[in-house]
PDB file of C-alpha atoms in Angstrom:
ATOM      1  CA  ASP A  17      -0.050  -0.078   0.084  1.00 69.00           C
ATOM      2  CA  GLN A  18       1.575   3.453  -1.247  1.00 79.00           C
ATOM      3  CA  GLN A  19       2.016   5.052   2.001  1.00 91.00           C
ATOM      4  CA  VAL A  20       3.067   8.463   0.190  1.00 94.00           C
ATOM      5  CA  LYS A  21       1.187   9.677  -2.528  1.00 94.00           C
ATOM      6  CA  GLN A  22       1.575  12.230  -5.414  1.00 95.00           C
ATOM      7  CA  ASN A  23      -1.661  12.644  -7.133  1.00 92.00           C
ATOM      8  CA  SER A  24      -0.724  14.244 -10.379  1.00 95.00           C
ATOM      9  CA  PRO A  25       1.641  12.570 -12.460  1.00 94.00           C
ATOM     10  CA  SER A  26       2.400  15.726 -14.592  1.00 96.00           C
ATOM     11  CA  LEU A  27       1.883  19.338 -14.131  1.00 97.00           C
ATOM     12  CA  SER A  28       2.575  22.049 -16.584  1.00 98.00           C
ATOM     13  CA  VAL A  29       3.710  25.689 -15.913  1.00 98.00           C
ATOM     14  CA  GLN A  30       4.616  28.997 -18.010  1.00 98.00           C
ATOM     15  CA  GLU A  31       7.834  30.021 -17.476  1.00 97.00           C
ATOM     16  CA  GLY A  32       8.091  33.080 -14.529  1.00 97.00           C
ATOM     17  CA  ARG A  33       4.937  31.751 -12.465  1.00 98.00           C
ATOM     18  CA  ILE A  34       5.128  29.138  -9.824  1.00 98.00           C
ATOM     19  CA  SER A  35       5.061  25.573 -10.023  1.00 98.00           C
ATOM     20  CA  ILE A  36       3.247  23.842  -7.069  1.00 98.00           C
ATOM     21  CA  LEU A  37       3.452  19.914  -6.571  1.00 98.00           C
ATOM     22  CA  ASN A  38       1.800  18.258  -3.984  1.00 98.00           C
ATOM     23  CA  CYS A  39       1.857  14.814  -1.599  1.00 97.00           C
ATOM     24  CA  ASP A  40       0.152  13.442   0.575  1.00 97.00           C
ATOM     25  CA  TYR A  41       1.395  10.789   3.010  1.00 96.00           C
ATOM     26  CA  THR A  42      -1.141   8.074   5.089  1.00 95.00           C
ATOM     27  CA  ASN A  43       1.539   7.301   8.115  1.00 93.00           C
ATOM     28  CA  SER A  44       1.406   9.553  10.829  1.00 92.00           C
ATOM     29  CA  MET A  45       4.483   8.539  12.332  1.00 91.00           C
ATOM     30  CA  PHE A  46       6.134  10.023   9.574  1.00 93.00           C
ATOM     31  CA  ASP A  47       8.126  13.076  10.725  1.00 89.00           C
ATOM     32  CA  TYR A  48      10.630  14.090   8.137  1.00 92.00           C
ATOM     33  CA  PHE A  49      10.230  14.861   4.079  1.00 94.00           C
ATOM     34  CA  LEU A  50      12.364  15.222   1.486  1.00 94.00           C
ATOM     35  CA  TRP A  51      12.016  16.660  -2.439  1.00 97.00           C
ATOM     36  CA  TYR A  52      14.079  14.953  -5.117  1.00 97.00           C
ATOM     37  CA  LYS A  53      14.493  16.096  -8.595  1.00 97.00           C
ATOM     38  CA  LYS A  54      15.090  13.898 -11.204  1.00 96.00           C
ATOM     39  CA  TYR A  55      16.327  14.626 -15.002  1.00 95.00           C
ATOM     40  CA  PRO A  56      15.835  11.681 -17.754  1.00 91.00           C
ATOM     41  CA  ALA A  57      19.213   9.174 -17.841  1.00 88.00           C
ATOM     42  CA  GLU A  58      20.199  10.285 -14.229  1.00 93.00           C
ATOM     43  CA  GLY A  59      19.560   9.606 -10.749  1.00 95.00           C
ATOM     44  CA  PRO A  60      17.273  11.541  -8.420  1.00 96.00           C
ATOM     45  CA  THR A  61      19.243  14.613  -6.577  1.00 96.00           C
ATOM     46  CA  PHE A  62      18.235  16.114  -3.475  1.00 94.00           C
ATOM     47  CA  LEU A  63      16.223  19.392  -3.231  1.00 96.00           C
ATOM     48  CA  ILE A  64      15.046  20.274   0.074  1.00 96.00           C
ATOM     49  CA  SER A  65      13.750  18.394   3.412  1.00 93.00           C
ATOM     50  CA  ILE A  66      11.249  19.591   6.022  1.00 93.00           C
ATOM     51  CA  SER A  67      11.070  18.061   9.811  1.00 89.00           C
ATOM     52  CA  SER A  68       7.369  18.134  11.514  1.00 88.00           C
ATOM     53  CA  ILE A  69       8.863  20.560  14.089  1.00 89.00           C
ATOM     54  CA  LYS A  70       8.413  23.270  11.431  1.00 90.00           C
ATOM     55  CA  ASP A  71       5.811  24.030   8.753  1.00 93.00           C
ATOM     56  CA  LYS A  72       7.831  25.669   6.117  1.00 96.00           C
ATOM     57  CA  ASN A  73      11.540  25.136   4.913  1.00 95.00           C
ATOM     58  CA  GLU A  74      12.745  27.720   2.275  1.00 96.00           C
ATOM     59  CA  ASP A  75      15.894  27.895   0.121  1.00 96.00           C
ATOM     60  CA  GLY A  76      16.086  30.412  -2.856  1.00 97.00           C
ATOM     61  CA  ARG A  77      13.315  29.769  -5.121  1.00 97.00           C
ATOM     62  CA  PHE A  78      12.342  26.386  -3.550  1.00 98.00           C
ATOM     63  CA  THR A  79       9.859  26.541  -0.823  1.00 98.00           C
ATOM     64  CA  VAL A  80       8.455  23.655   0.998  1.00 98.00           C
ATOM     65  CA  PHE A  81       4.942  23.738   2.852  1.00 97.00           C
ATOM     66  CA  LEU A  82       4.116  20.765   5.658  1.00 97.00           C
ATOM     67  CA  ASN A  83       0.561  20.543   7.054  1.00 96.00           C
ATOM     68  CA  LYS A  84       0.633  17.622   9.524  1.00 94.00           C
ATOM     69  CA  SER A  85      -2.910  17.489  10.028  1.00 94.00           C
ATOM     70  CA  ALA A  86      -3.777  17.326   6.580  1.00 96.00           C
ATOM     71  CA  LYS A  87      -0.998  14.861   6.429  1.00 96.00           C
ATOM     72  CA  HIS A  88       0.056  17.081   3.153  1.00 97.00           C
ATOM     73  CA  LEU A  89       3.507  18.789   1.961  1.00 96.00           C
ATOM     74  CA  SER A  90       3.745  20.868  -1.008  1.00 97.00           C
ATOM     75  CA  LEU A  91       6.595  22.259  -2.773  1.00 98.00           C
ATOM     76  CA  HIS A  92       6.718  25.722  -4.549  1.00 98.00           C
ATOM     77  CA  ILE A  93       9.306  26.709  -7.116  1.00 98.00           C
ATOM     78  CA  VAL A  94       8.985  30.584  -7.857  1.00 97.00           C
ATOM     79  CA  PRO A  95       9.457  31.755 -10.502  1.00 97.00           C
ATOM     80  CA  SER A  96       9.638  28.652 -12.862  1.00 98.00           C
ATOM     81  CA  GLN A  97      12.556  28.279 -14.986  1.00 97.00           C
ATOM     82  CA  PRO A  98      13.014  25.750 -18.179  1.00 97.00           C
ATOM     83  CA  GLY A  99      15.187  23.942 -15.902  1.00 96.00           C
ATOM     84  CA  ASP A 100      13.273  22.759 -13.599  1.00 97.00           C
ATOM     85  CA  SER A 101      11.595  20.663 -16.076  1.00 98.00           C
ATOM     86  CA  ALA A 102      11.907  17.293 -14.513  1.00 97.00           C
ATOM     87  CA  VAL A 103      10.073  14.542 -12.165  1.00 97.00           C
ATOM     88  CA  TYR A 104       9.831  15.521  -8.351  1.00 98.00           C
ATOM     89  CA  PHE A 105       9.581  12.764  -6.269  1.00 97.00           C
ATOM     90  CA  CYS A 106       8.362  13.407  -2.076  1.00 97.00           C
ATOM     91  CA  ALA A 107       9.983  10.977   0.404  1.00 95.00           C
ATOM     92  CA  ALA A 108       8.957  10.433   4.103  1.00 94.00           C
ATOM     93  CA  SER A 109      10.511   9.251   7.111  1.00 91.00           C
ATOM     94  CA  GLU A 110      10.046   8.562  10.414  1.00 88.00           C
ATOM     95  CA  TRP A 111      12.960  10.669  12.354  1.00 77.00           C
ATOM     96  CA  GLY A 112      15.239   7.989  13.619  1.00 75.00           C
ATOM     97  CA  GLY A 113      13.613   5.357  10.740  1.00 79.00           C
ATOM     98  CA  ASN A 114      15.821   3.364   8.480  1.00 80.00           C
ATOM     99  CA  GLN A 115      13.684   3.740   5.640  1.00 87.00           C
ATOM    100  CA  PHE A 116      12.447   6.259   3.242  1.00 90.00           C
ATOM    101  CA  TYR A 117       9.222   5.833   1.303  1.00 93.00           C
ATOM    102  CA  PHE A 118       9.133   7.547  -2.037  1.00 94.00           C
ATOM    103  CA  GLY A 119       5.595   8.757  -3.724  1.00 94.00           C
ATOM    104  CA  THR A 120       5.367   8.054  -7.500  1.00 94.00           C
ATOM    105  CA  GLY A 121       6.596  11.461  -9.075  1.00 95.00           C
ATOM    106  CA  THR A 122       5.262  14.597 -10.876  1.00 97.00           C
ATOM    107  CA  SER A 123       6.835  15.321 -13.754  1.00 97.00           C
ATOM    108  CA  LEU A 124       6.815  19.299 -14.328  1.00 98.00           C
ATOM    109  CA  THR A 125       6.945  20.620 -17.657  1.00 98.00           C
ATOM    110  CA  VAL A 126       7.776  24.569 -17.667  1.00 98.00           C
ATOM    111  CA  ILE A 127       6.783  25.825 -20.422  1.00 97.00           C
ATOM    112  CA  PRO A 128       9.611  28.735 -22.196  1.00 95.00           C
TER     113      PRO A 128
ATOM    114  CA  GLU B  24      34.205  14.175  -6.172  1.00 85.00           C
ATOM    115  CA  ALA B  25      31.748  12.691  -4.070  1.00 83.00           C
ATOM    116  CA  GLN B  26      29.338  10.241  -5.794  1.00 93.00           C
ATOM    117  CA  VAL B  27      28.000   6.832  -6.444  1.00 97.00           C
ATOM    118  CA  THR B  28      28.890   4.535  -9.136  1.00 97.00           C
ATOM    119  CA  GLN B  29      26.551   1.656 -10.487  1.00 97.00           C
ATOM    120  CA  ASN B  30      27.551  -0.627 -13.037  1.00 97.00           C
ATOM    121  CA  PRO B  31      26.616  -1.315 -15.873  1.00 97.00           C
ATOM    122  CA  ARG B  32      24.287   1.292 -16.807  1.00 96.00           C
ATOM    123  CA  TYR B  33      22.045  -0.638 -19.438  1.00 97.00           C
ATOM    124  CA  LEU B  34      21.813  -4.238 -19.480  1.00 96.00           C
ATOM    125  CA  ILE B  35      19.907  -6.735 -21.637  1.00 97.00           C
ATOM    126  CA  THR B  36      20.123 -10.688 -20.070  1.00 95.00           C
ATOM    127  CA  VAL B  37      17.708 -13.641 -20.532  1.00 96.00           C
ATOM    128  CA  THR B  38      15.383 -15.469 -17.946  1.00 97.00           C
ATOM    129  CA  GLY B  39      17.533 -17.604 -15.534  1.00 96.00           C
ATOM    130  CA  LYS B  40      21.114 -16.268 -16.097  1.00 97.00           C
ATOM    131  CA  LYS B  41      22.229 -14.832 -12.815  1.00 97.00           C
ATOM    132  CA  LEU B  42      23.193 -11.173 -12.722  1.00 97.00           C
ATOM    133  CA  THR B  43      25.145  -8.801 -10.167  1.00 98.00           C
ATOM    134  CA  VAL B  44      24.562  -4.895 -10.376  1.00 98.00           C
ATOM    135  CA  THR B  45      27.862  -3.048  -8.849  1.00 98.00           C
ATOM    136  CA  CYS B  46      27.646  -0.032  -6.402  1.00 98.00           C
ATOM    137  CA  SER B  47      30.135   1.757  -5.028  1.00 98.00           C
ATOM    138  CA  GLN B  48      30.220   5.242  -3.273  1.00 97.00           C
ATOM    139  CA  ASN B  49      32.746   7.443  -2.247  1.00 95.00           C
ATOM    140  CA  MET B  50      31.558   9.084   1.014  1.00 94.00           C
ATOM    141  CA  ASN B  51      32.201   7.017   3.875  1.00 93.00           C
ATOM    142  CA  HIS B  52      28.534   6.498   4.083  1.00 92.00           C
ATOM    143  CA  GLU B  53      27.208   4.210   6.283  1.00 91.00           C
ATOM    144  CA  TYR B  54      23.854   3.393   4.848  1.00 93.00           C
ATOM    145  CA  MET B  55      23.482   2.281   1.224  1.00 96.00           C
ATOM    146  CA  SER B  56      20.360   0.802  -0.306  1.00 96.00           C
ATOM    147  CA  TRP B  57      18.379  -0.017  -3.302  1.00 98.00           C
ATOM    148  CA  TYR B  58      15.477   0.854  -5.320  1.00 97.00           C
ATOM    149  CA  ARG B  59      13.793   0.267  -8.615  1.00 97.00           C
ATOM    150  CA  GLN B  60      11.398   2.873 -10.229  1.00 95.00           C
ATOM    151  CA  ASP B  61       8.666   1.397 -12.639  1.00 93.00           C
ATOM    152  CA  PRO B  62       6.087   3.325 -14.184  1.00 89.00           C
ATOM    153  CA  GLY B  63       3.054   4.549 -11.982  1.00 87.00           C
ATOM    154  CA  LEU B  64       5.174   2.901  -8.856  1.00 90.00           C
ATOM    155  CA  GLY B  65       7.474   5.354  -8.006  1.00 90.00           C
ATOM    156  CA  LEU B  66      10.522   4.315  -6.346  1.00 93.00           C
ATOM    157  CA  ARG B  67      10.392   1.377  -4.154  1.00 94.00           C
ATOM    158  CA  GLN B  68      13.039   0.097  -2.028  1.00 95.00           C
ATOM    159  CA  ILE B  69      14.458  -3.626  -2.403  1.00 97.00           C
ATOM    160  CA  TYR B  70      17.009  -4.172   0.171  1.00 97.00           C
ATOM    161  CA  TYR B  71      19.316  -1.256   2.741  1.00 95.00           C
ATOM    162  CA  SER B  72      22.349  -1.621   4.556  1.00 95.00           C
ATOM    163  CA  MET B  73      22.871   0.591   7.643  1.00 90.00           C
ATOM    164  CA  ASN B  74      26.381  -0.624   7.734  1.00 90.00           C
ATOM    165  CA  VAL B  75      28.597  -3.616   6.785  1.00 93.00           C
ATOM    166  CA  GLU B  76      27.254  -6.945   7.389  1.00 92.00           C
ATOM    167  CA  VAL B  77      23.967  -5.719   8.180  1.00 92.00           C
ATOM    168  CA  THR B  78      21.592  -5.920   5.601  1.00 96.00           C
ATOM    169  CA  ASP B  79      17.474  -5.820   5.686  1.00 95.00           C
ATOM    170  CA  LYS B  80      14.961  -6.117   3.252  1.00 96.00           C
ATOM    171  CA  GLY B  81      12.675  -2.963   1.716  1.00 94.00           C
ATOM    172  CA  ASP B  82       9.395  -3.255   0.399  1.00 92.00           C
ATOM    173  CA  VAL B  83      10.162  -5.596  -2.868  1.00 96.00           C
ATOM    174  CA  PRO B  84      13.114  -7.995  -1.669  1.00 97.00           C
ATOM    175  CA  GLU B  85      11.697 -11.088  -3.491  1.00 97.00           C
ATOM    176  CA  GLY B  86      13.903 -12.163  -6.236  1.00 97.00           C
ATOM    177  CA  TYR B  87      17.026 -10.403  -4.998  1.00 98.00           C
ATOM    178  CA  LYS B  88      19.820 -10.694  -2.835  1.00 98.00           C
ATOM    179  CA  VAL B  89      22.456  -8.044  -1.965  1.00 98.00           C
ATOM    180  CA  SER B  90      25.764  -8.285   0.323  1.00 96.00           C
ATOM    181  CA  ARG B  91      27.852  -5.863   2.195  1.00 97.00           C
ATOM    182  CA  LYS B  92      30.930  -7.133   2.629  1.00 97.00           C
ATOM    183  CA  GLU B  93      32.672  -3.817   2.663  1.00 96.00           C
ATOM    184  CA  LYS B  94      31.375   0.151   3.740  1.00 96.00           C
ATOM    185  CA  ARG B  95      31.634   1.304   0.256  1.00 97.00           C
ATOM    186  CA  ASN B  96      29.905  -1.403  -1.901  1.00 98.00           C
ATOM    187  CA  PHE B  97      26.837  -2.770  -1.869  1.00 98.00           C
ATOM    188  CA  PRO B  98      26.132  -4.894  -4.799  1.00 98.00           C
ATOM    189  CA  LEU B  99      22.668  -5.936  -5.825  1.00 98.00           C
ATOM    190  CA  ILE B 100      22.574  -9.840  -7.122  1.00 98.00           C
ATOM    191  CA  LEU B 101      19.761 -11.485  -9.102  1.00 97.00           C
ATOM    192  CA  GLU B 102      20.185 -15.160  -8.985  1.00 95.00           C
ATOM    193  CA  SER B 103      17.753 -16.457 -11.625  1.00 97.00           C
ATOM    194  CA  PRO B 104      16.156 -13.157 -13.303  1.00 97.00           C
ATOM    195  CA  SER B 105      12.496 -13.039 -14.506  1.00 97.00           C
ATOM    196  CA  PRO B 106      10.728 -10.416 -16.874  1.00 97.00           C
ATOM    197  CA  ASN B 107       9.208  -8.753 -13.859  1.00 97.00           C
ATOM    198  CA  GLN B 108      12.568  -7.302 -12.988  1.00 98.00           C
ATOM    199  CA  THR B 109      12.601  -5.740 -15.735  1.00 98.00           C
ATOM    200  CA  SER B 110      12.896  -2.308 -14.280  1.00 97.00           C
ATOM    201  CA  LEU B 111      15.404   1.082 -13.567  1.00 97.00           C
ATOM    202  CA  TYR B 112      17.684   0.350 -10.612  1.00 98.00           C
ATOM    203  CA  PHE B 113      18.819   2.732  -8.182  1.00 98.00           C
ATOM    204  CA  CYS B 114      21.590   2.500  -5.565  1.00 97.00           C
ATOM    205  CA  ALA B 115      21.536   5.195  -2.965  1.00 96.00           C
ATOM    206  CA  SER B 116      23.929   5.970   0.285  1.00 95.00           C
ATOM    207  CA  SER B 117      23.294   8.346   3.206  1.00 91.00           C
ATOM    208  CA  PHE B 118      24.850   9.226   6.542  1.00 84.00           C
ATOM    209  CA  PHE B 119      22.870   6.947   9.087  1.00 76.00           C
ATOM    210  CA  HIS B 120      23.050   8.428  12.852  1.00 69.00           C
ATOM    211  CA  GLY B 121      20.688   8.807  16.107  1.00 67.00           C
ATOM    212  CA  GLN B 122      18.328  11.082  13.907  1.00 67.00           C
ATOM    213  CA  GLY B 123      17.799   8.285  11.449  1.00 72.00           C
ATOM    214  CA  VAL B 124      18.896   8.246   7.657  1.00 78.00           C
ATOM    215  CA  THR B 125      19.602  11.772   5.940  1.00 80.00           C
ATOM    216  CA  GLU B 126      19.270  12.481   2.369  1.00 85.00           C
ATOM    217  CA  ALA B 127      20.300   9.945  -0.431  1.00 89.00           C
ATOM    218  CA  PHE B 128      23.214  10.385  -3.042  1.00 93.00           C
ATOM    219  CA  PHE B 129      21.859   8.375  -5.931  1.00 96.00           C
ATOM    220  CA  GLY B 130      23.926   6.501  -8.647  1.00 97.00           C
ATOM    221  CA  GLN B 131      23.120   7.422 -12.002  1.00 96.00           C
ATOM    222  CA  GLY B 132      20.859   3.994 -12.779  1.00 97.00           C
ATOM    223  CA  THR B 133      20.833   0.783 -14.461  1.00 98.00           C
ATOM    224  CA  ARG B 134      18.332  -0.166 -17.306  1.00 97.00           C
ATOM    225  CA  LEU B 135      17.420  -4.072 -16.699  1.00 98.00           C
ATOM    226  CA  THR B 136      15.556  -5.828 -19.466  1.00 98.00           C
ATOM    227  CA  VAL B 137      15.391  -9.414 -19.114  1.00 97.00           C
ATOM    228  CA  VAL B 138      13.950 -11.148 -21.933  1.00 96.00           C
TER     229      VAL B 138
END
């Protein structure tokens, strides 16, 4: 059973606009969350993380929001750039845990 | 340069012919793991290792074996590959400490086709 879900397989956004990628989880024990970015023919690369003691974490154009009560997190990219076109995976773990659980990925296309 | 190296990048094999995909990391990470990526299913963990000689099953371990004899290497072994193991495989490594597993560094992937 998929504990981490990304319900949008794909998303298209105009360059300069905001991209919002969503992720839902079912396990209330998860308290550490990460986003990865994956280009074709490459492995995923770490983008940004958040722990459950926070509800927001920013790194440049990337911001992750966590809503623990809704078991939902989102990744905002502002402004979106064509180089952001990639597949984005969210992942979750229990603090102190030894496994990450990944979502199915969202393919983002940023249109110039 | 910090990296996780997998070999081979592409492999086509026949059903039942044993194969090994190698994985090596140069970051002195304690934790290493293998994932497979399939359309619509995302990344699913096959096996992981928290240190030398310590391995454990992930979510989809059937048909796979691993070993961790040295800290830097974590090979994935398919003793008798079947077509349903056709997939894109990723090796990853992370630090592991009291607060758990940190963000992973992934290899470039191995595209395996079993005919």
